Amino acid sequence: MNFGGQTPTVVVLKEGTDTSQGRGQIISNINACLAIQDTLKPTLGPLGSDILIVDGRGKTTISNDGATILKLLDVVHPAAQILVDISRAQDAEVGDGTTSVTIIAGELLKESKAFIEEGISSHVVAKGYRKAVSLAVERVRELSVKIDKSNSSEEEYRELLERCARTAMSSKLINNNSDFFVKMVVDAVLSLDQDDLNENLIGIKKIAGGGIEESQFINGVAFKKTFSYAGFEQQPKKFTNPKVLCLNVELELKAEKDNAEVRVEKVDDYQAIVDAEWQIILNKLKLIEETGANIVLSKLPIGDLATQYFADRNIFCAGRVASEDMDRVISAVGGSIQSTPTDIKPEHLGTCEYFEEVQIGSERYNIFKGCPEAKTCTLLLRGGAEQVIAEVERSLHDAIMIVKRAVQNNEVVAGGGAVEMEISKYLRDYSKKIAGKEQLIISAFAKALEVIPRQLSENAGFDGTDLLNKLRMAHAKGEQWCGIDFQAETIGDNFEKFIWEPALVKINAFSSATEAAILVLSVDETIKNKESAAPNAGMAPPPGRGRGIPR
């Protein structure tokens, strides 16, 4: 077929599909990531500011936690979404450093932008970054100081964990109350089973009202009073050394219509059915009473008949206990959850030294203390506003995760920008020993790491350029732990000042940030499919509809 010498147009993608590619696309993706970085920069460090976010439903959140901010921001750019993902991954893996990882990733992209504009292939930049991050991680491992638990007393080991928790809290809302919360966080982590350190067994309950320092640490379990029926008021609210029975059994009369259809010929037959139903539940209650339990908890409802039955026999009961609360009760008091009231043996019951139902603020809480199996604890957080309590919870989560990592990986490094400056100096020295483009790229990686001390200084209102020059000079002389000293408004040895962080936080941050930067650089084409129209869009209405014709 002759097209008159012209090449025919081949349509591969659906009409309306948006495609963009090449160097311009890489730079566009970098700019999107830098916009995310600019949002988070002011929140870094002890003197970083908070961000107030209002979502579509009008709910307000005040936070300076990187992962929380990025989760609440409605990020639509696909490349910028990568930074959101690495921040969440850092939060899940380590618990802290979520802002740092995003800022470092953004700075690596910023440094690479000049190379891309000059025509250097993104693969060459990626190769240089991979080399640089492997050297950086290796160097952090060399620098890290191992704290040997076996060679230190219990007080010294606890002090180490408190220092790590204090550093994690330094940039949070609770910084001014850190002495109070540091003890709470370390107690919480040490109360867990030291083999698996499952942080889900640390219950955090938020109770509005009161001051922040009215928060309590319960070495046991506390949960909010569940829904209760009439007769509950007559039950005892305090026990010493009680027997605790945990059930997954519904103790409530069932309406006949829910279960079966019964045909009766005489009134006596109907009465026999009602009596049988009552007898079934009374038999269950009698079996529970015979176990000798003083406290009966169930995941399923405990109805008014059962509540009154237990009240008459001085037994405390609570139905509809949340699954996570029940799991923590079992971890604390011992025993096991029973799915039937028959054949309950003494070993199936748990115990504790003291149980009480108390009023805390406007809520009533059931508290189990002095638990023999205590592999769990509860933090009762107080505060004047819901937003304040929510931010306290996020701050404590970060500190708990840091202490947990310090227990598992007992290698620490100095914070306050000290590690970043030392790695930067090390990579800069290394780059001078090699030739070619890789020298420039590794040097750019070294420069990117300086963003952390520079931003820490600027957020604190210090002269960033002046302090950065002082830090470069100090590290050139071999002062490897020299970082920003916020108290003296200059530089100082942060290891001596006990500004410690687990080495794992830094290793994870450098690795994740570099992976994200390389991923963004490797994308040089974006294809965006046009949204499909509604199935009936553009179709003519059926005859007799919408045309003024009566049906």
Coordinates of C-alpha atoms in Angstrom, one line a residue:
M1 CA 0.0 0.0 0.0
N2 CA 1.4 3.4 -0.9
F3 CA 1.3 6.1 1.7
G4 CA 2.8 8.7 -0.7
G5 CA 6.2 8.4 0.8
Q6 CA 5.0 9.4 4.3
T7 CA 5.5 7.1 7.4
P8 CA 2.0 6.2 8.8
T9 CA 1.2 7.3 12.3
V10 CA 1.0 4.4 14.7
V11 CA -1.2 4.9 17.8
V12 CA 0.0 2.6 20.6
L13 CA -1.4 4.3 23.7
K14 CA -5.0 5.3 24.3
E15 CA -5.9 8.9 23.3
G16 CA -5.4 11.3 26.1
T17 CA -2.6 9.4 27.7
D18 CA 0.0 11.8 29.2
T19 CA 3.6 10.8 28.4
S20 CA 6.8 12.6 29.2
Q21 CA 10.4 11.4 29.1
G22 CA 14.1 12.2 29.1
R23 CA 16.3 14.3 31.2
G24 CA 13.5 16.9 31.7
Q25 CA 11.4 14.2 33.3
I26 CA 14.2 13.2 35.8
I27 CA 14.6 16.9 36.8
S28 CA 10.8 17.3 37.2
N29 CA 10.8 14.3 39.5
I30 CA 13.7 15.7 41.5
N31 CA 11.9 19.0 41.9
A32 CA 8.8 17.3 43.3
C33 CA 11.0 15.5 45.9
L34 CA 12.7 18.8 46.8
A35 CA 9.2 20.3 47.5
I36 CA 8.6 17.4 50.1
Q37 CA 12.1 18.1 51.6
D38 CA 11.3 21.8 52.0
T39 CA 8.1 20.9 53.9
L40 CA 10.0 18.8 56.4
K41 CA 13.2 20.8 56.8
P42 CA 11.9 23.2 59.5
T43 CA 10.8 20.3 61.8
L44 CA 14.3 18.8 62.2
G45 CA 16.1 18.8 65.5
P46 CA 15.5 19.9 69.1
L47 CA 14.5 23.4 68.1
G48 CA 12.6 22.4 65.0
S49 CA 9.0 23.8 64.6
D50 CA 5.8 21.8 64.5
I51 CA 3.4 21.6 61.5
L52 CA -0.4 21.9 61.9
I53 CA -2.2 19.8 59.3
V54 CA -6.0 20.0 58.7
D55 CA -7.4 17.0 56.8
G56 CA -10.5 17.0 54.5
R57 CA -12.8 16.3 57.4
G58 CA -11.5 19.2 59.4
K59 CA -9.5 17.1 61.9
T60 CA -6.3 18.9 63.1
T61 CA -3.0 17.3 63.8
I62 CA 0.0 19.1 65.3
S63 CA 3.3 17.2 64.8
N64 CA 6.9 17.3 63.9
D65 CA 7.2 13.6 63.2
G66 CA 8.3 13.1 59.6
A67 CA 6.3 9.9 59.0
T68 CA 3.1 11.4 60.5
I69 CA 3.3 14.6 58.5
L70 CA 4.0 12.8 55.2
K71 CA 1.2 10.3 55.9
L72 CA -1.3 13.2 56.4
L73 CA -0.1 15.2 53.4
D74 CA -2.0 14.2 50.3
V75 CA 1.0 13.6 48.0
V76 CA -0.2 12.9 44.4
H77 CA 3.2 13.1 42.6
P78 CA 4.3 9.5 42.0
A79 CA 8.1 10.3 42.4
A80 CA 7.5 12.3 45.7
Q81 CA 5.4 9.3 47.0
I82 CA 8.7 7.4 47.1
L83 CA 9.9 9.8 49.9
V84 CA 6.7 9.1 51.8
D85 CA 7.3 5.4 51.6
I86 CA 10.9 5.5 52.9
S87 CA 9.8 7.7 55.8
R88 CA 7.1 5.1 56.7
A89 CA 9.7 2.3 56.3
Q90 CA 12.1 4.0 58.6
D91 CA 9.3 4.5 61.2
A92 CA 8.4 0.8 61.0
E93 CA 11.9 -0.5 61.1
V94 CA 13.7 1.8 63.5
G95 CA 11.0 4.1 64.9
D96 CA 13.0 7.4 64.6
G97 CA 14.9 9.3 62.0
T98 CA 11.9 9.7 59.7
T99 CA 12.6 13.4 59.0
S100 CA 16.4 12.8 58.6
V101 CA 15.9 10.1 56.0
T102 CA 13.6 12.3 53.9
I103 CA 15.9 15.3 54.1
I104 CA 19.0 13.3 53.2
A105 CA 17.2 11.7 50.2
G106 CA 16.1 15.1 49.0
E107 CA 19.6 16.5 49.4
L108 CA 21.2 13.6 47.4
L109 CA 18.7 14.3 44.6
K110 CA 19.6 18.0 44.8
E111 CA 23.3 17.3 44.4
S112 CA 22.6 14.9 41.5
K113 CA 20.5 17.5 39.7
A114 CA 23.6 19.4 38.6
F115 CA 25.1 16.2 37.1
I116 CA 21.9 15.4 35.2
E117 CA 21.7 18.9 33.8
E118 CA 25.3 18.6 32.6
G119 CA 24.5 15.5 30.6
I120 CA 26.0 12.8 32.9
S121 CA 24.0 9.6 32.8
S122 CA 21.8 8.9 35.8
H123 CA 23.2 5.4 35.9
V124 CA 26.7 6.8 36.5
V125 CA 25.4 8.9 39.3
A126 CA 23.5 5.9 40.8
K127 CA 26.7 3.8 40.6
G128 CA 28.7 6.4 42.5
Y129 CA 26.0 6.8 45.1
R130 CA 25.9 3.0 45.7
K131 CA 29.7 3.0 46.2
A132 CA 29.4 6.0 48.6
V133 CA 26.7 4.5 50.7
S134 CA 28.5 1.1 51.1
L135 CA 31.6 3.1 52.4
A136 CA 29.3 5.2 54.7
V137 CA 27.6 2.2 56.3
E138 CA 31.0 0.4 56.7
R139 CA 32.4 3.6 58.4
V140 CA 29.4 3.9 60.8
R141 CA 30.0 0.3 61.9
E142 CA 33.7 1.1 62.5
L143 CA 32.8 4.3 64.5
S144 CA 30.0 2.8 66.6
V145 CA 30.8 2.1 70.3
K146 CA 29.5 -1.2 71.6
I147 CA 28.0 -1.1 75.0
D148 CA 28.5 -4.5 76.6
K149 CA 25.6 -5.3 78.9
S150 CA 27.6 -8.1 80.7
N151 CA 30.4 -5.7 81.6
S152 CA 28.1 -3.0 83.0
S153 CA 26.0 -3.0 86.1
E154 CA 22.2 -2.8 85.8
E155 CA 22.3 1.0 86.7
E156 CA 24.9 1.7 84.0
Y157 CA 22.9 -0.2 81.4
R158 CA 19.7 1.6 82.3
E159 CA 21.6 4.9 82.1
L160 CA 22.7 4.0 78.5
L161 CA 19.0 3.3 77.5
E162 CA 17.9 6.6 79.2
R163 CA 20.4 8.6 77.2
C164 CA 19.2 7.1 73.9
A165 CA 15.6 7.8 74.9
R166 CA 16.5 11.4 75.9
T167 CA 18.1 12.0 72.5
A168 CA 15.0 10.7 70.7
M169 CA 12.8 13.0 72.8
S170 CA 15.0 16.1 72.2
S171 CA 13.1 17.1 69.1
K172 CA 9.7 16.3 70.4
L173 CA 6.9 18.2 72.2
I174 CA 7.8 16.4 75.5
N175 CA 11.4 17.6 75.4
N176 CA 10.8 19.9 78.5
N177 CA 9.3 16.9 80.4
S178 CA 12.0 14.4 79.2
D179 CA 13.2 13.6 82.7
F180 CA 9.7 12.4 83.6
F181 CA 9.1 10.4 80.3
V182 CA 12.6 8.9 79.9
K183 CA 12.1 6.8 83.1
M184 CA 8.6 5.8 81.8
V185 CA 9.9 4.7 78.4
V186 CA 12.8 2.7 79.8
D187 CA 10.6 1.0 82.4
A188 CA 8.1 0.1 79.6
V189 CA 10.8 -1.5 77.4
L190 CA 12.4 -3.4 80.2
S191 CA 9.0 -4.7 81.4
L192 CA 8.7 -6.7 78.1
D193 CA 10.0 -10.2 77.4
Q194 CA 13.7 -9.3 76.5
D195 CA 13.8 -12.1 73.9
D196 CA 11.2 -10.8 71.5
L197 CA 10.5 -7.2 72.8
N198 CA 7.0 -7.0 71.2
E199 CA 6.2 -3.3 71.5
N200 CA 2.5 -4.1 70.8
L201 CA 2.3 -5.4 74.5
I202 CA 2.9 -1.8 75.6
G203 CA -0.6 -0.4 75.9
I204 CA -1.0 3.3 75.5
K205 CA -4.3 4.8 76.7
K206 CA -5.2 8.5 76.1
I207 CA -7.3 10.3 78.7
A208 CA -8.1 14.0 78.1
G209 CA -7.6 16.5 80.9
G210 CA -4.9 17.2 83.5
G211 CA -1.3 18.0 82.9
I212 CA 1.2 16.0 80.8
E213 CA 3.1 15.0 84.0
E214 CA -0.1 13.4 85.4
S215 CA 0.5 10.6 83.0
Q216 CA 1.1 7.2 84.7
F217 CA 3.1 4.1 84.2
I218 CA 1.2 0.9 85.1
N219 CA 3.4 -2.2 85.5
G220 CA 0.5 -4.4 84.5
V221 CA -2.7 -3.8 82.5
A222 CA -5.2 -1.0 82.5
F223 CA -8.2 -0.7 80.2
K224 CA -11.2 1.5 80.0
K225 CA -14.4 0.3 81.8
T226 CA -16.4 -1.7 79.2
F227 CA -20.2 -1.4 78.6
S228 CA -22.0 -2.8 81.6
Y229 CA -25.6 -3.8 82.5
A230 CA -27.7 -3.0 85.6
G231 CA -26.3 -4.8 88.6
F232 CA -22.7 -3.8 87.8
E233 CA -22.8 -1.1 90.6
Q234 CA -23.3 -3.8 93.2
Q235 CA -20.1 -5.7 92.2
P236 CA -16.9 -5.2 94.3
K237 CA -14.4 -2.9 92.7
K238 CA -11.2 -3.9 94.6
F239 CA -9.5 -7.3 95.1
T240 CA -6.3 -8.5 96.6
N241 CA -4.7 -11.6 95.0
P242 CA -7.8 -12.3 92.9
K243 CA -8.3 -15.3 90.6
V244 CA -8.9 -14.0 87.0
L245 CA -10.8 -16.0 84.4
C246 CA -10.6 -14.9 80.8
L247 CA -13.4 -16.2 78.5
N248 CA -14.5 -16.0 74.9
V249 CA -18.0 -17.0 75.8
E250 CA -21.3 -15.0 75.4
L251 CA -23.2 -14.9 78.7
E252 CA -26.5 -13.5 77.5
L253 CA -30.1 -14.8 76.9
K254 CA -30.7 -15.3 73.2
A255 CA -34.1 -14.3 71.7
E256 CA -35.8 -17.4 70.1
K257 CA -36.4 -15.7 66.8
D258 CA -32.6 -15.4 66.3
N259 CA -32.0 -19.1 66.4
A260 CA -35.0 -21.3 65.6
E261 CA -38.6 -21.6 65.0
V262 CA -40.5 -23.6 67.6
R263 CA -44.2 -24.6 67.2
V264 CA -46.0 -25.2 70.5
E265 CA -49.6 -26.5 71.1
K266 CA -49.9 -25.7 74.9
V267 CA -48.7 -22.8 77.1
D268 CA -46.9 -25.3 79.2
D269 CA -44.7 -26.2 76.3
Y270 CA -43.7 -22.6 75.7
Q271 CA -42.8 -22.2 79.4
A272 CA -40.7 -25.4 79.2
I273 CA -38.7 -23.8 76.3
V274 CA -38.2 -20.5 78.2
D275 CA -37.1 -22.5 81.3
A276 CA -34.7 -24.6 79.3
E277 CA -33.1 -21.4 77.9
W278 CA -32.7 -20.0 81.4
Q279 CA -31.3 -23.3 82.6
I280 CA -28.6 -23.3 79.9
I281 CA -27.2 -19.9 80.9
L282 CA -27.6 -20.6 84.6
N283 CA -25.6 -23.8 84.2
K284 CA -22.8 -21.8 82.5
L285 CA -22.8 -19.3 85.3
K286 CA -22.7 -22.0 88.0
L287 CA -19.7 -23.7 86.3
I288 CA -17.9 -20.3 86.3
E289 CA -18.7 -19.7 89.9
E290 CA -17.4 -23.1 90.9
T291 CA -13.9 -22.2 89.4
G292 CA -13.4 -19.8 92.3
A293 CA -12.8 -16.9 90.0
N294 CA -13.1 -13.4 91.5
I295 CA -12.8 -11.5 88.2
V296 CA -14.5 -12.7 85.0
L297 CA -13.5 -11.1 81.7
S298 CA -15.0 -12.0 78.3
K299 CA -14.4 -10.8 74.7
L300 CA -18.1 -11.3 74.1
P301 CA -21.1 -9.6 75.9
I302 CA -22.0 -10.5 79.5
G303 CA -25.7 -9.7 79.7
D304 CA -27.9 -8.3 82.6
L305 CA -28.8 -11.7 84.0
A306 CA -25.1 -12.8 84.3
T307 CA -24.1 -9.4 85.6
Q308 CA -26.6 -9.6 88.4
Y309 CA -25.7 -13.2 89.1
F310 CA -22.0 -12.3 89.6
A311 CA -22.9 -9.2 91.7
D312 CA -24.9 -11.4 94.1
R313 CA -21.8 -13.6 94.6
N314 CA -19.2 -10.8 94.9
I315 CA -17.6 -11.5 91.5
F316 CA -16.5 -8.7 89.2
C317 CA -17.2 -9.1 85.5
A318 CA -16.5 -7.2 82.3
G319 CA -17.8 -8.1 78.8
R320 CA -16.8 -6.9 75.4
V321 CA -13.1 -6.5 76.4
A322 CA -11.1 -5.5 73.3
S323 CA -9.0 -8.3 71.9
E324 CA -5.6 -6.5 72.3
D325 CA -6.5 -5.7 76.0
M326 CA -7.4 -9.3 76.6
D327 CA -4.1 -10.5 75.1
R328 CA -2.2 -8.1 77.4
V329 CA -4.2 -9.3 80.5
I330 CA -3.3 -13.0 79.7
S331 CA 0.4 -11.9 79.3
A332 CA 0.3 -10.2 82.7
V333 CA -1.8 -12.4 84.9
G334 CA -1.1 -15.8 83.3
G335 CA -3.7 -18.5 82.5
S336 CA -5.4 -18.8 79.1
I337 CA -8.6 -17.8 77.3
Q338 CA -11.4 -20.4 77.6
S339 CA -14.0 -20.8 74.9
T340 CA -16.3 -22.9 77.1
P341 CA -17.2 -22.8 80.9
T342 CA -16.9 -26.6 81.2
D343 CA -13.7 -28.3 82.4
I344 CA -11.9 -25.1 83.6
K345 CA -8.9 -26.1 85.7
P346 CA -7.0 -24.0 88.3
E347 CA -4.1 -23.6 85.9
H348 CA -6.4 -21.8 83.4
L349 CA -6.9 -18.9 85.9
G350 CA -4.5 -16.0 86.3
T351 CA -3.8 -13.8 89.3
C352 CA -2.2 -10.5 90.3
E353 CA -1.5 -8.8 93.6
Y354 CA -4.1 -6.1 93.3
F355 CA -7.1 -5.2 91.1
E356 CA -9.0 -2.0 91.3
E357 CA -11.4 0.1 89.2
V358 CA -10.5 3.7 89.5
Q359 CA -11.6 7.1 88.2
I360 CA -9.0 8.8 86.0
G361 CA -10.1 12.2 84.6
S362 CA -13.6 11.6 83.2
E363 CA -13.1 7.9 82.6
R364 CA -13.1 4.8 84.7
Y365 CA -10.3 2.3 84.3
N366 CA -9.8 -1.3 85.4
I367 CA -6.2 -1.8 86.6
F368 CA -4.3 -5.0 87.3
K369 CA -1.1 -4.4 89.3
G370 CA 1.7 -6.7 90.6
C371 CA 1.3 -9.3 87.9
P372 CA 3.6 -12.3 88.3
E373 CA 3.9 -12.9 84.5
A374 CA 4.1 -9.2 83.8
K375 CA 5.5 -9.1 80.2
T376 CA 3.4 -6.1 79.5
C377 CA 2.7 -2.6 80.8
T378 CA 0.3 0.3 80.2
L379 CA 1.0 4.0 79.8
L380 CA -1.9 6.3 80.8
L381 CA -1.3 9.6 79.0
R382 CA -2.9 12.9 80.1
G383 CA -3.0 16.3 78.5
G384 CA -5.1 19.3 78.0
A385 CA -6.0 18.7 74.4
E386 CA -6.5 15.7 72.2
Q387 CA -3.8 17.0 69.7
V388 CA -1.3 17.3 72.6
I389 CA -1.9 13.8 73.8
A390 CA -1.7 12.4 70.3
E391 CA 1.7 14.1 69.8
V392 CA 2.9 12.8 73.2
E393 CA 1.9 9.3 72.0
R394 CA 3.9 9.7 68.8
S395 CA 6.9 11.0 70.7
L396 CA 6.8 8.1 73.1
H397 CA 6.5 5.6 70.3
D398 CA 9.7 7.0 68.7
A399 CA 11.5 6.8 72.1
I400 CA 10.3 3.3 72.8
M401 CA 11.4 2.1 69.4
I402 CA 14.9 3.7 69.9
V403 CA 15.3 2.0 73.3
K404 CA 14.1 -1.3 71.9
R405 CA 16.8 -1.0 69.1
A406 CA 19.4 -0.1 71.6
V407 CA 18.6 -3.2 73.6
Q408 CA 18.7 -5.4 70.5
N409 CA 21.7 -3.8 68.8
N410 CA 23.8 -2.3 71.6
E411 CA 26.0 -0.1 69.3
V412 CA 25.6 3.6 69.6
V413 CA 27.0 6.7 67.9
A414 CA 26.8 10.4 68.7
G415 CA 23.9 12.5 67.4
G416 CA 23.6 16.2 66.7
G417 CA 25.1 16.0 63.2
A418 CA 28.4 14.4 64.5
V419 CA 28.1 11.2 62.5
E420 CA 27.0 12.9 59.3
M421 CA 30.0 15.3 59.5
E422 CA 32.5 12.4 60.2
I423 CA 31.1 10.3 57.3
S424 CA 31.2 13.4 55.0
K425 CA 34.9 14.0 55.9
Y426 CA 35.7 10.3 55.3
L427 CA 34.0 10.2 51.9
R428 CA 35.6 13.5 50.8
D429 CA 39.1 12.1 51.7
Y430 CA 38.3 8.9 49.9
S431 CA 37.1 10.7 46.7
K432 CA 40.5 12.5 46.4
K433 CA 42.2 9.1 46.0
I434 CA 40.1 8.0 42.9
A435 CA 39.8 9.5 39.4
G436 CA 37.0 10.1 37.0
K437 CA 33.4 11.1 37.4
E438 CA 33.0 8.8 40.5
Q439 CA 35.3 11.2 42.4
L440 CA 32.8 14.1 41.8
I441 CA 29.7 11.9 42.7
I442 CA 31.2 10.6 45.9
S443 CA 32.2 14.1 46.8
A444 CA 28.6 15.3 46.1
F445 CA 27.3 12.5 48.4
A446 CA 29.7 13.8 51.1
K447 CA 28.4 17.3 50.7
A448 CA 24.7 16.1 50.8
L449 CA 25.3 14.7 54.3
E450 CA 26.2 18.1 55.6
V451 CA 22.5 19.1 55.2
I452 CA 21.7 17.6 58.7
P453 CA 24.1 19.7 60.8
R454 CA 23.3 22.8 58.6
Q455 CA 19.6 22.4 59.1
L456 CA 19.9 21.7 62.8
S457 CA 21.8 25.0 63.1
E458 CA 19.3 27.0 61.0
N459 CA 16.3 25.6 62.9
A460 CA 17.9 26.6 66.2
G461 CA 18.5 30.2 64.9
F462 CA 22.3 29.7 64.7
D463 CA 24.7 30.8 61.9
G464 CA 24.7 27.6 59.9
T465 CA 27.6 28.5 57.6
D466 CA 29.8 29.5 60.6
L467 CA 29.1 26.3 62.6
L468 CA 29.6 24.1 59.5
N469 CA 33.0 25.6 58.9
K470 CA 33.9 25.0 62.6
L471 CA 32.7 21.4 62.3
R472 CA 34.7 20.8 59.2
M473 CA 37.8 22.1 60.9
A474 CA 37.2 20.0 64.1
H475 CA 36.6 16.8 62.1
A476 CA 39.8 17.5 60.0
K477 CA 41.7 17.5 63.3
G478 CA 40.3 14.1 64.2
E479 CA 37.5 15.1 66.6
Q480 CA 35.1 12.5 65.3
W481 CA 32.2 13.0 67.7
C482 CA 32.1 16.8 67.2
G483 CA 28.5 18.0 66.5
I484 CA 26.1 20.9 67.2
D485 CA 25.9 21.8 70.9
F486 CA 22.5 23.5 71.4
Q487 CA 23.1 24.5 75.0
A488 CA 26.3 26.4 74.3
E489 CA 25.2 27.5 70.8
T490 CA 28.4 26.3 69.3
I491 CA 30.0 22.9 68.5
G492 CA 31.1 20.3 71.1
D493 CA 31.8 16.6 71.7
N494 CA 28.3 15.0 71.6
F495 CA 29.5 11.6 72.8
E496 CA 30.7 13.1 76.1
K497 CA 27.4 15.0 76.4
F498 CA 25.6 11.7 76.1
I499 CA 23.7 12.7 72.9
W500 CA 23.6 9.0 71.7
E501 CA 21.6 7.2 69.0
P502 CA 21.6 3.6 68.0
A503 CA 24.0 3.0 65.0
L504 CA 21.2 1.2 63.3
V505 CA 19.2 4.4 63.0
K506 CA 22.0 6.0 60.9
I507 CA 22.7 2.9 58.9
N508 CA 19.0 2.5 58.0
A509 CA 18.7 6.2 57.2
F510 CA 21.7 6.3 54.8
S511 CA 20.7 3.1 53.0
S512 CA 17.0 4.0 52.6
A513 CA 17.7 7.6 51.5
T514 CA 20.2 6.4 48.9
E515 CA 17.9 3.7 47.6
A516 CA 15.1 6.2 47.2
A517 CA 17.4 8.7 45.4
I518 CA 18.7 6.0 43.0
L519 CA 15.1 4.9 42.3
V520 CA 14.0 8.5 41.4
L521 CA 17.1 8.9 39.2
S522 CA 16.4 5.6 37.4
V523 CA 12.9 6.8 36.2
D524 CA 13.2 8.9 33.0
E525 CA 9.7 8.3 31.6
T526 CA 6.2 8.7 33.1
I527 CA 3.1 7.4 31.4
K528 CA -0.1 8.6 33.0
N529 CA -3.3 6.9 31.8
K530 CA -6.3 9.1 31.3
E531 CA -9.1 8.1 33.7
S532 CA -11.7 5.9 32.1
A533 CA -15.0 7.5 31.5
A534 CA -18.1 6.1 33.3
P535 CA -19.5 3.0 31.5
N536 CA -22.6 4.9 30.2
A537 CA -20.9 8.3 29.7
G538 CA -21.5 9.8 26.2
M539 CA -24.3 7.3 25.4
A540 CA -27.6 8.4 24.1
P541 CA -30.5 7.9 26.6
P542 CA -32.8 4.9 25.9
P543 CA -35.9 5.7 23.9
G544 CA -38.6 7.3 25.9
R545 CA -36.2 8.6 28.7
G546 CA -35.2 12.2 29.0
R547 CA -36.6 13.4 25.7
G548 CA -40.0 14.7 26.9
I549 CA -41.7 11.5 25.7
P550 CA -44.1 10.0 28.3
R551 CA -43.3 6.4 29.4

